[in-house]
Amino acid sequence: MQNVTKSKWWQTMILKTIAMVLIGFIVFGPLMGTLLWSFAEKWFWPAAFPQELGLKYWKIAFTGQSPVLDSMAISITIALIVVVLATLISVPAGYALARFNLPWKRILLVLFLMPQAFPQLPVFINMTSIFYRYDLVGTVPGVIAVHLVISLVYSVWITTAAFKSIPVTLEEAARNLGASRLRVFFRITLPLATPGLIASSIFVFITSFDEFTGTFFIGAPFIQTLPTLMYTASMGYNMQYASVIAILLTIPALLFMLVLEKFLKAEYISGLGV
Amino acid sequence: MQPRAAVKRPSIRVSDGQREAVSGLVLVLPALLVLCVLYIYPLCASIAGSFVSDEGIGLHNFAKAFTLYGTDILFTIGITIITLVLVFVVAVLTASFLRFRNWPFLNFVYRLPLFIPYLIAGHTMRVFLAPHGILNILISRVTGLSDLPGLAFSWIGLVITFVWKQFPLATLLILGAFQSVEDSYIEASLNLGGNKVRAVWEILLPICRPTVLVAMVLTFVSTIGCLTIPLLIGPSKPVMLPIDMAFRINYMGDWGVANALGVISYLIVIALSMYYLSYTVKKEDA
């Protein structure tokens, strides 16, 4: 009897290991290639591993002549401004959508989803032609405007869900004690919604930091963000250099993936329910 | 003190509904303005622009788009539908597995591609699937075969990249919905002699239909509208519609045909969403 369970236990362990290796390869395999390339100084076919490993291309990326640091500074600046702007306009909107008896509430929420739920490219190219008239093409404000409109859905939806998840009774209690609506908002509602606002900021930051297509049309050729720089390198078969930038672009997203678990509560996701 | 008033008003709503609607709209207004100026306006401009060409107002751009890019339109629809079907299968399989069995490893690992930007996914697969890429190196080491064809720059590589990048979001959404279905429903089905496959197909999927629909529409739209992945890994001919649009603008300065292609992609999205909606509604009636 014991032997049977033991052999079964072995079988499941072996199966599980095979499954883990397979799943791991499917998910991590492609990324391993990029990671290896970023450290490869020489890698000729058909070697399974680079002949020479080193930090050469990382050093090149981080020394004065390369545009990587400048691009990174521009990318981070743009992303931070987009986060601030998106939060400023989404907090009142989210509060109203969560608490007020608004007409066409659903239509409004779907409208904010539109930029992510409908093909973006035709909009970007027409935005470019409109922005030409106002000299916004190739400028930082122009790029900020594109990033803002496509990240708006995350900030509006997540703030709405965050405000919805706060029990109305808490606000009522404060109101009954004589606090004004504004005071209640700043002293009770906003502090309680902070995790939601952080989650929304993270989404907005990542969306802006990694945005390529809009930047490619609106920002070109003067605004070189990290994604557009990586694209140029990859298209030019500059694999090592492109891989270094690719990793730089992925790190924040991966870090935030770990942080986000903490802030993106299940209530918010259910609150997003369409 | 006004305890009675608090009982009368279950939430802090201004008694006058209209005043509330107005103040609510004022709060939404900044966000709405940004959306209208930066999104709705260019969206309308793209539709209007598709009817304007050198020959005047009419359908000339569409005629030109169909004759020049007919193959690409079909190719785009084909790639998108294959991607959609594969994402559905992989996402439902992963979500079902995790619904029945708690495996933290898989639950954590499957999400990774979600956090890899499209551009990086394209570059990564370009390295991975190239003729002399990592995948072929490994295959030739194991099997001893050489001169393997690269999957990059072919439609297969394109589909692999799309599925790899997009199944995590669909899985995340579908798993969330699956987990909100109470165990008792599934147990009831299992007790009646059904197996897990039937429980997924007959209980979980129908109950979670709205979420599955959202997941599929999001997958569909991001596939059909994606520029970066086709640019980095797609074949050079035929190409996906976004590449044609970018080409019309960047090399020809031809906004009319680019906009016509844009409107065609809107129509494809609307048609497939409608088909999917009516199909799932019909299934529920049956």
XYZ file of C-alpha atoms in Angstrom:
560
model
C 0.000 0.000 0.000
C 2.723 2.400 1.021
C 4.741 1.534 -2.045
C 1.881 2.473 -4.313
C 1.470 5.921 -2.774
C 5.216 6.393 -2.813
C 5.573 5.627 -6.511
C 2.603 7.857 -7.212
C 4.252 10.642 -5.257
C 7.366 10.203 -7.405
C 5.303 10.306 -10.553
C 3.650 13.578 -9.625
C 6.999 15.058 -8.632
C 8.530 14.126 -11.984
C 5.504 15.412 -13.863
C 5.573 18.615 -11.873
C 9.262 19.171 -12.572
C 8.789 18.597 -16.290
C 5.839 20.998 -16.279
C 7.857 23.587 -14.365
C 10.776 23.388 -16.788
C 8.433 23.649 -19.768
C 6.415 26.562 -18.401
C 9.590 28.241 -17.234
C 11.087 27.878 -20.704
C 7.983 29.234 -22.418
C 7.791 32.259 -20.159
C 11.445 32.974 -19.399
C 13.150 31.506 -22.468
C 12.625 34.497 -24.756
C 13.718 36.887 -22.007
C 16.828 34.830 -21.282
C 17.931 35.472 -24.849
C 17.683 39.211 -24.382
C 19.449 39.019 -21.025
C 22.316 36.949 -22.484
C 22.660 39.242 -25.484
C 23.053 42.253 -23.227
C 26.159 40.653 -21.697
C 27.473 39.014 -24.861
C 30.580 40.565 -26.307
C 31.029 37.782 -28.849
C 28.366 35.284 -29.772
C 28.664 33.409 -33.046
C 26.447 30.634 -34.353
C 26.178 27.793 -33.441
C 27.486 28.242 -29.909
C 24.801 27.656 -27.294
C 26.347 30.298 -25.123
C 28.185 33.550 -25.863
C 31.905 33.030 -26.451
C 32.757 36.122 -24.468
C 30.691 37.653 -21.733
C 31.237 41.092 -20.348
C 29.847 44.430 -19.375
C 31.106 46.227 -22.493
C 27.684 47.272 -23.801
C 26.398 48.200 -20.361
C 29.437 50.456 -19.971
C 28.826 51.991 -23.399
C 25.193 52.652 -22.467
C 26.105 54.415 -19.279
C 29.014 56.568 -20.433
C 28.826 60.091 -21.696
C 28.644 59.585 -25.471
C 25.626 57.326 -25.553
C 22.132 58.826 -25.615
C 20.787 56.206 -23.163
C 21.043 58.347 -20.037
C 19.511 61.382 -21.740
C 16.667 59.275 -23.085
C 16.096 57.743 -19.704
C 15.923 61.184 -18.107
C 13.384 62.327 -20.719
C 11.337 59.142 -20.320
C 11.202 59.422 -16.527
C 10.408 63.148 -16.603
C 7.577 62.642 -19.073
C 6.199 59.684 -17.105
C 6.229 61.636 -13.819
C 4.468 64.645 -15.358
C 1.870 62.325 -16.893
C 1.300 60.695 -13.487
C 0.743 64.092 -11.833
C -1.609 65.330 -14.555
C -3.556 62.084 -14.714
C -4.001 62.021 -10.932
C -5.091 65.657 -10.833
C -7.881 65.154 -13.340
C -8.823 61.606 -12.318
C -9.368 62.186 -8.611
C -12.340 64.547 -9.081
C -13.637 62.487 -12.006
C -13.269 59.203 -10.138
C -14.943 60.618 -7.038
C -17.882 61.916 -9.047
C -18.236 58.626 -10.931
C -18.120 56.646 -7.687
C -20.364 58.794 -5.496
C -22.591 61.081 -7.543
C -25.804 60.200 -9.233
C -24.478 61.029 -12.692
C -26.421 60.517 -15.887
C -24.740 58.285 -18.514
C -22.236 57.006 -15.956
C -21.576 53.802 -17.899
C -21.139 55.626 -21.177
C -18.635 57.958 -19.524
C -16.618 55.032 -18.160
C -16.645 53.312 -21.553
C -15.552 56.576 -23.220
C -12.417 56.639 -21.081
C -11.766 53.032 -22.075
C -11.994 53.864 -25.791
C -8.340 54.832 -26.332
C -7.305 51.355 -25.121
C -10.212 49.413 -26.638
C -10.092 50.701 -30.178
C -7.258 50.804 -32.726
C -4.921 53.607 -31.641
C -2.740 54.159 -34.660
C -5.245 56.094 -36.846
C -5.878 58.399 -33.885
C -2.157 58.941 -33.372
C -1.551 59.880 -36.982
C -4.437 62.359 -36.995
C -3.219 63.728 -33.692
C 0.110 64.301 -35.427
C -1.512 66.319 -38.187
C -3.496 68.352 -35.638
C -0.415 68.888 -33.477
C 1.520 70.147 -36.524
C -0.829 73.116 -36.607
C 0.035 74.003 -33.021
C 3.765 73.230 -33.276
C 3.444 70.418 -30.767
C 5.079 67.731 -32.911
C 8.578 66.924 -31.696
C 8.022 68.594 -28.333
C 7.789 67.229 -24.804
C 4.275 68.664 -24.202
C 3.078 66.919 -27.354
C 4.393 63.563 -26.138
C 2.912 64.172 -22.671
C -0.482 64.796 -24.276
C -0.433 61.430 -26.106
C 0.688 59.550 -23.016
C -1.961 61.277 -20.912
C -4.872 60.304 -23.103
C -3.954 56.628 -23.377
C -3.231 56.235 -19.660
C -6.394 58.067 -18.625
C -8.430 54.856 -18.599
C -6.235 53.322 -15.887
C -6.291 56.371 -13.641
C -10.019 57.076 -14.054
C -11.105 53.448 -13.664
C -8.821 52.578 -10.762
C -9.614 55.793 -8.839
C -13.339 55.229 -9.418
C -13.020 51.671 -8.094
C -10.920 52.866 -5.159
C -13.501 55.465 -4.110
C -16.284 52.933 -4.572
C -14.578 50.479 -2.231
C -14.681 52.980 0.669
C -17.878 52.495 2.718
C -20.216 55.481 2.412
C -21.041 55.091 6.096
C -17.617 56.456 7.058
C -18.281 59.656 5.136
C -21.783 59.899 6.557
C -20.492 59.570 10.098
C -18.110 62.494 9.575
C -20.837 64.514 7.871
C -23.191 63.914 10.754
C -20.565 65.195 13.141
C -20.681 68.463 11.232
C -17.751 68.213 8.802
C -18.204 69.858 5.415
C -18.209 67.736 2.289
C -14.815 69.064 1.232
C -13.322 68.395 4.667
C -14.733 64.873 4.667
C -13.144 64.284 1.282
C -9.672 65.436 2.291
C -9.661 64.006 5.819
C -11.519 60.710 5.335
C -12.014 59.682 1.713
C -8.719 60.655 0.114
C -6.471 59.036 2.767
C -8.489 55.827 2.555
C -8.198 55.833 -1.241
C -4.399 56.237 -1.185
C -3.578 52.597 -2.044
C -5.842 52.913 -5.074
C -4.201 56.170 -6.118
C -0.777 54.535 -5.837
C -1.937 51.595 -7.953
C -3.287 53.983 -10.561
C -0.062 56.005 -10.550
C 1.942 52.829 -11.101
C -0.182 51.862 -14.091
C 0.077 55.348 -15.551
C 3.830 55.502 -15.002
C 4.436 52.156 -16.715
C 2.106 53.003 -19.591
C 3.943 56.250 -20.239
C 7.446 54.873 -19.625
C 6.963 52.046 -22.124
C 4.805 53.852 -24.681
C 6.228 53.616 -28.183
C 3.765 54.109 -31.038
C 2.394 57.515 -30.039
C 5.863 58.795 -29.185
C 7.165 57.482 -32.493
C 4.730 59.711 -34.411
C 4.384 62.756 -32.145
C 7.888 62.877 -30.686
C 9.908 62.077 -33.798
C 12.557 63.000 -34.540
C 13.487 65.302 -31.687
C 12.140 63.524 -28.628
C 14.086 60.315 -28.168
C 12.556 58.340 -25.298
C 14.004 55.046 -24.169
C 11.500 52.975 -26.227
C 12.159 54.870 -29.463
C 15.902 54.561 -28.837
C 15.540 50.808 -28.335
C 13.497 50.492 -31.503
C 16.181 52.221 -33.557
C 18.867 49.977 -32.076
C 16.889 46.774 -32.623
C 15.974 47.650 -36.200
C 19.659 48.347 -36.876
C 20.526 44.826 -35.629
C 22.509 46.382 -32.828
C 21.416 43.453 -30.673
C 23.595 43.957 -27.612
C 22.832 47.647 -27.291
C 19.098 47.088 -27.933
C 19.053 44.311 -25.344
C 20.632 46.549 -22.706
C 17.918 49.168 -23.274
C 15.229 46.474 -23.374
C 16.285 45.339 -19.920
C 16.367 48.912 -18.635
C 12.799 49.299 -19.904
C 11.619 46.066 -18.323
C 13.077 46.527 -14.833
C 10.560 49.166 -13.608
C 7.637 47.107 -14.876
C 8.917 43.993 -13.113
C 9.586 45.882 -9.879
C 6.113 47.352 -9.983
C 4.656 43.915 -10.630
C 5.905 42.928 -7.173
C 4.754 46.174 -5.530
C 1.391 46.167 -7.239
C 0.257 42.955 -5.534
C 0.191 45.016 -2.362
C -1.815 47.941 -3.659
C -4.140 46.476 -6.240
C -6.756 45.012 -3.939
C -9.226 42.446 -5.150
C -12.058 44.903 -4.484
C -10.633 47.261 -7.062
C -10.525 44.601 -9.735
C -14.092 43.583 -9.024
C -14.991 47.287 -8.974
C -13.626 47.524 -12.509
C -16.279 45.051 -13.608
C -17.811 46.375 -16.767
C -28.121 67.156 15.855
C -30.196 65.771 13.069
C -30.294 62.009 13.374
C -33.588 61.729 11.547
C -32.147 63.372 8.481
C -29.369 60.802 8.408
C -31.882 57.999 8.421
C -33.821 59.575 5.621
C -30.780 59.960 3.412
C -28.985 56.644 3.088
C -26.039 58.242 1.298
C -24.694 61.752 1.227
C -26.700 62.792 -1.762
C -27.862 66.298 -2.308
C -31.613 66.217 -2.168
C -31.815 67.955 -5.504
C -30.846 65.341 -8.080
C -30.169 67.847 -10.818
C -27.801 69.888 -8.715
C -25.920 66.718 -7.960
C -25.686 65.808 -11.629
C -24.340 69.255 -12.454
C -21.690 69.285 -9.728
C -20.736 65.742 -10.700
C -20.316 66.756 -14.317
C -18.155 69.695 -13.250
C -15.851 67.246 -11.466
C -15.690 64.935 -14.476
C -15.273 67.822 -16.915
C -11.453 68.224 -16.871
C -10.926 64.533 -17.639
C -13.683 64.599 -20.233
C -12.216 67.671 -21.931
C -8.798 66.019 -22.197
C -10.447 62.966 -23.714
C -12.502 64.982 -26.204
C -9.673 67.219 -27.397
C -6.953 64.568 -27.516
C -8.948 61.504 -28.478
C -12.465 62.076 -29.798
C -11.368 64.946 -32.042
C -8.551 63.041 -33.807
C -10.805 59.963 -33.957
C -13.465 61.961 -35.808
C -10.759 63.554 -37.953
C -9.583 60.081 -39.000
C -13.099 59.091 -40.053
C -13.723 62.383 -41.852
C -10.290 62.294 -43.488
C -10.926 58.862 -44.960
C -13.520 60.359 -47.313
C -11.334 63.214 -48.535
C -8.923 62.670 -51.407
C -7.472 64.577 -54.366
C -10.474 63.468 -56.408
C -12.821 65.161 -53.963
C -15.098 63.746 -51.333
C -16.077 60.125 -51.770
C -14.948 56.559 -51.423
C -11.788 56.904 -53.577
C -9.504 56.248 -50.611
C -11.347 53.066 -49.773
C -11.186 51.832 -53.357
C -7.455 52.520 -53.389
C -7.001 50.869 -49.983
C -8.780 47.693 -51.110
C -6.894 47.382 -54.402
C -3.481 48.147 -52.873
C -3.882 46.422 -49.530
C -6.589 43.787 -50.042
C -4.167 40.968 -49.203
C -2.951 42.808 -46.128
C -6.516 43.300 -44.908
C -7.182 39.565 -45.184
C -3.810 38.770 -43.626
C -4.567 41.076 -40.702
C -7.964 39.485 -40.104
C -6.445 35.990 -40.350
C -3.573 36.658 -37.932
C -5.931 38.352 -35.489
C -8.419 35.482 -35.475
C -5.702 32.819 -35.084
C -4.222 34.831 -32.205
C -7.645 35.236 -30.626
C -8.416 31.512 -30.757
C -5.008 30.543 -29.353
C -5.186 33.148 -26.582
C -8.646 31.879 -25.668
C -7.470 28.257 -25.500
C -4.299 28.988 -23.519
C -6.015 31.441 -21.158
C -8.978 29.170 -20.430
C -6.686 26.161 -19.887
C -4.426 28.092 -17.518
C -7.318 29.709 -15.673
C -9.190 26.391 -15.325
C -6.097 24.643 -14.035
C -5.522 27.364 -11.445
C -9.202 27.393 -10.510
C -9.117 23.718 -9.553
C -5.590 23.474 -8.248
C -3.577 25.955 -6.296
C -0.116 26.032 -7.828
C 1.676 29.216 -6.685
C 4.521 28.696 -9.165
C 2.254 28.823 -12.205
C 0.060 31.501 -10.685
C 3.062 33.774 -10.372
C 5.017 32.862 -13.480
C 2.265 33.089 -16.098
C 1.830 36.833 -15.429
C 5.356 37.786 -16.429
C 4.710 38.650 -20.117
C 1.942 41.005 -18.984
C 4.634 43.283 -17.613
C 6.845 43.107 -20.677
C 6.006 46.002 -23.003
C 4.931 45.163 -26.572
C 8.095 46.694 -27.974
C 10.309 44.575 -25.725
C 8.235 41.474 -26.485
C 8.868 42.100 -30.171
C 12.594 42.583 -29.700
C 12.869 39.610 -27.373
C 11.140 37.289 -29.829
C 13.282 38.697 -32.635
C 16.306 37.448 -30.741
C 14.638 34.222 -29.604
C 13.098 33.076 -32.880
C 15.687 34.302 -35.370
C 17.223 31.689 -37.762
C 20.300 31.663 -35.537
C 18.346 32.531 -32.406
C 18.232 30.880 -29.015
C 15.374 28.512 -29.874
C 17.113 27.142 -32.967
C 20.419 26.835 -31.128
C 18.738 24.709 -28.486
C 16.793 22.618 -30.997
C 19.883 21.911 -33.077
C 21.853 20.992 -29.929
C 19.187 18.493 -28.883
C 18.289 17.040 -32.273
C 21.510 17.547 -34.170
C 19.673 19.206 -37.037
C 21.178 22.300 -38.560
C 19.881 24.849 -41.047
C 16.595 25.253 -39.220
C 14.302 27.917 -40.591
C 13.829 30.924 -38.341
C 10.344 31.583 -37.130
C 11.007 35.280 -36.838
C 9.833 37.337 -39.837
C 7.098 34.824 -40.605
C 3.446 34.705 -39.680
C 4.138 31.917 -37.192
C 6.598 34.080 -35.277
C 4.088 36.901 -35.357
C 1.357 34.708 -33.860
C 3.704 33.207 -31.245
C 4.707 36.681 -30.096
C 1.129 37.949 -29.938
C -0.042 34.914 -27.969
C 2.944 35.022 -25.607
C 2.379 38.691 -24.878
C -1.410 38.589 -24.610
C -2.485 35.361 -22.912
C -1.546 36.620 -19.406
C -4.051 39.491 -19.416
C -6.831 37.214 -20.671
C -5.876 34.587 -18.087
C -5.820 37.162 -15.290
C -9.295 38.428 -16.166
C -10.813 34.976 -16.755
C -9.226 33.468 -13.632
C -10.603 36.329 -11.550
C -14.074 35.594 -12.886
C -13.654 31.818 -12.419
C -12.646 32.334 -8.811
C -15.724 34.411 -8.088
C -17.939 31.437 -9.041
C -18.842 29.528 -5.893
C -17.509 26.008 -5.432
C -21.023 24.672 -4.879
C -21.906 25.163 -8.560
C -18.899 23.169 -9.686
C -19.454 20.495 -7.039
C -23.029 20.148 -8.158
C -21.881 19.539 -11.716
C -19.209 17.065 -10.597
C -21.707 15.249 -8.391
C -24.029 14.843 -11.323
C -21.336 12.811 -13.022
C -19.683 15.558 -15.021
C -15.926 15.872 -15.219
C -13.828 19.002 -14.828
C -13.785 19.725 -18.551
C -17.568 19.768 -18.580
C -17.634 21.871 -15.420
C -15.487 24.482 -17.187
C -17.427 24.347 -20.445
C -20.936 24.150 -19.028
C -20.673 25.994 -15.717
C -17.678 28.326 -15.463
C -17.535 29.706 -19.007
C -21.258 30.507 -19.327
C -21.366 32.197 -15.912
C -18.245 34.230 -16.698
C -19.304 35.141 -20.218
C -19.121 38.949 -19.768
C -15.544 38.808 -18.482
C -14.463 36.358 -21.179
C -15.988 38.714 -23.716
C -14.057 41.681 -22.346
C -10.824 39.671 -22.338
C -11.335 38.567 -25.927
C -12.252 42.012 -27.221
C -9.196 43.531 -25.521
C -6.984 40.843 -27.069
C -8.537 41.340 -30.468
C -8.166 45.111 -30.476
C -4.600 45.138 -29.245
C -3.629 42.555 -31.869
C -5.234 44.309 -34.811
C -3.926 47.733 -33.795
C -0.399 46.755 -32.799
C 2.384 48.392 -34.781
C 5.481 47.351 -32.858
C 5.270 43.545 -32.939
C 4.618 43.342 -36.721
C 7.422 45.878 -37.290
C 9.952 43.929 -35.269
C 9.041 40.351 -36.044
C 6.445 40.220 -38.806
C 7.104 39.090 -42.405
C 7.918 41.801 -44.925
C 5.026 40.736 -47.145
C 2.104 40.544 -46.473
C 2.073 42.919 -43.518
C -0.454 43.938 -40.874
C -2.560 47.056 -41.492
C -0.806 49.356 -38.966
C 2.424 48.987 -40.962
C 0.602 50.014 -44.144
C -0.819 53.042 -42.339
C 2.582 54.103 -41.029
C 4.054 53.580 -44.513
C 1.354 55.728 -46.168
C 2.118 58.553 -43.740
C 5.881 58.355 -43.387
C 6.833 57.660 -47.005
C 3.905 58.878 -49.092
C 2.340 61.625 -46.984
C -0.963 60.098 -48.066
C -3.344 60.763 -45.184
C -6.467 59.810 -47.105
C -5.570 56.162 -47.718
C -4.015 55.873 -44.232
C -7.293 57.071 -42.731
C -9.291 54.727 -44.947
C -7.167 51.829 -43.644
C -7.827 53.119 -40.122
C -11.580 53.161 -40.698
C -11.374 49.648 -42.170
C -9.673 48.479 -38.977
C -12.417 50.161 -36.902
C -15.028 48.322 -38.955
C -13.268 44.977 -38.501
C -13.188 45.524 -34.742
C -16.867 46.493 -34.625
C -17.904 43.590 -36.872
C -16.041 40.988 -34.857
C -17.294 42.371 -31.537
C -20.855 42.262 -32.857
C -20.412 38.735 -34.169
C -18.970 37.614 -30.865
C -21.766 39.294 -28.935
C -24.554 37.810 -31.045
C -22.892 34.384 -31.042
C -22.641 34.261 -27.265
C -26.174 35.588 -26.858
C -27.496 32.926 -29.228
C -25.646 30.257 -27.318
C -27.298 31.351 -24.108
C -30.740 31.171 -25.696
C -30.165 27.639 -26.980
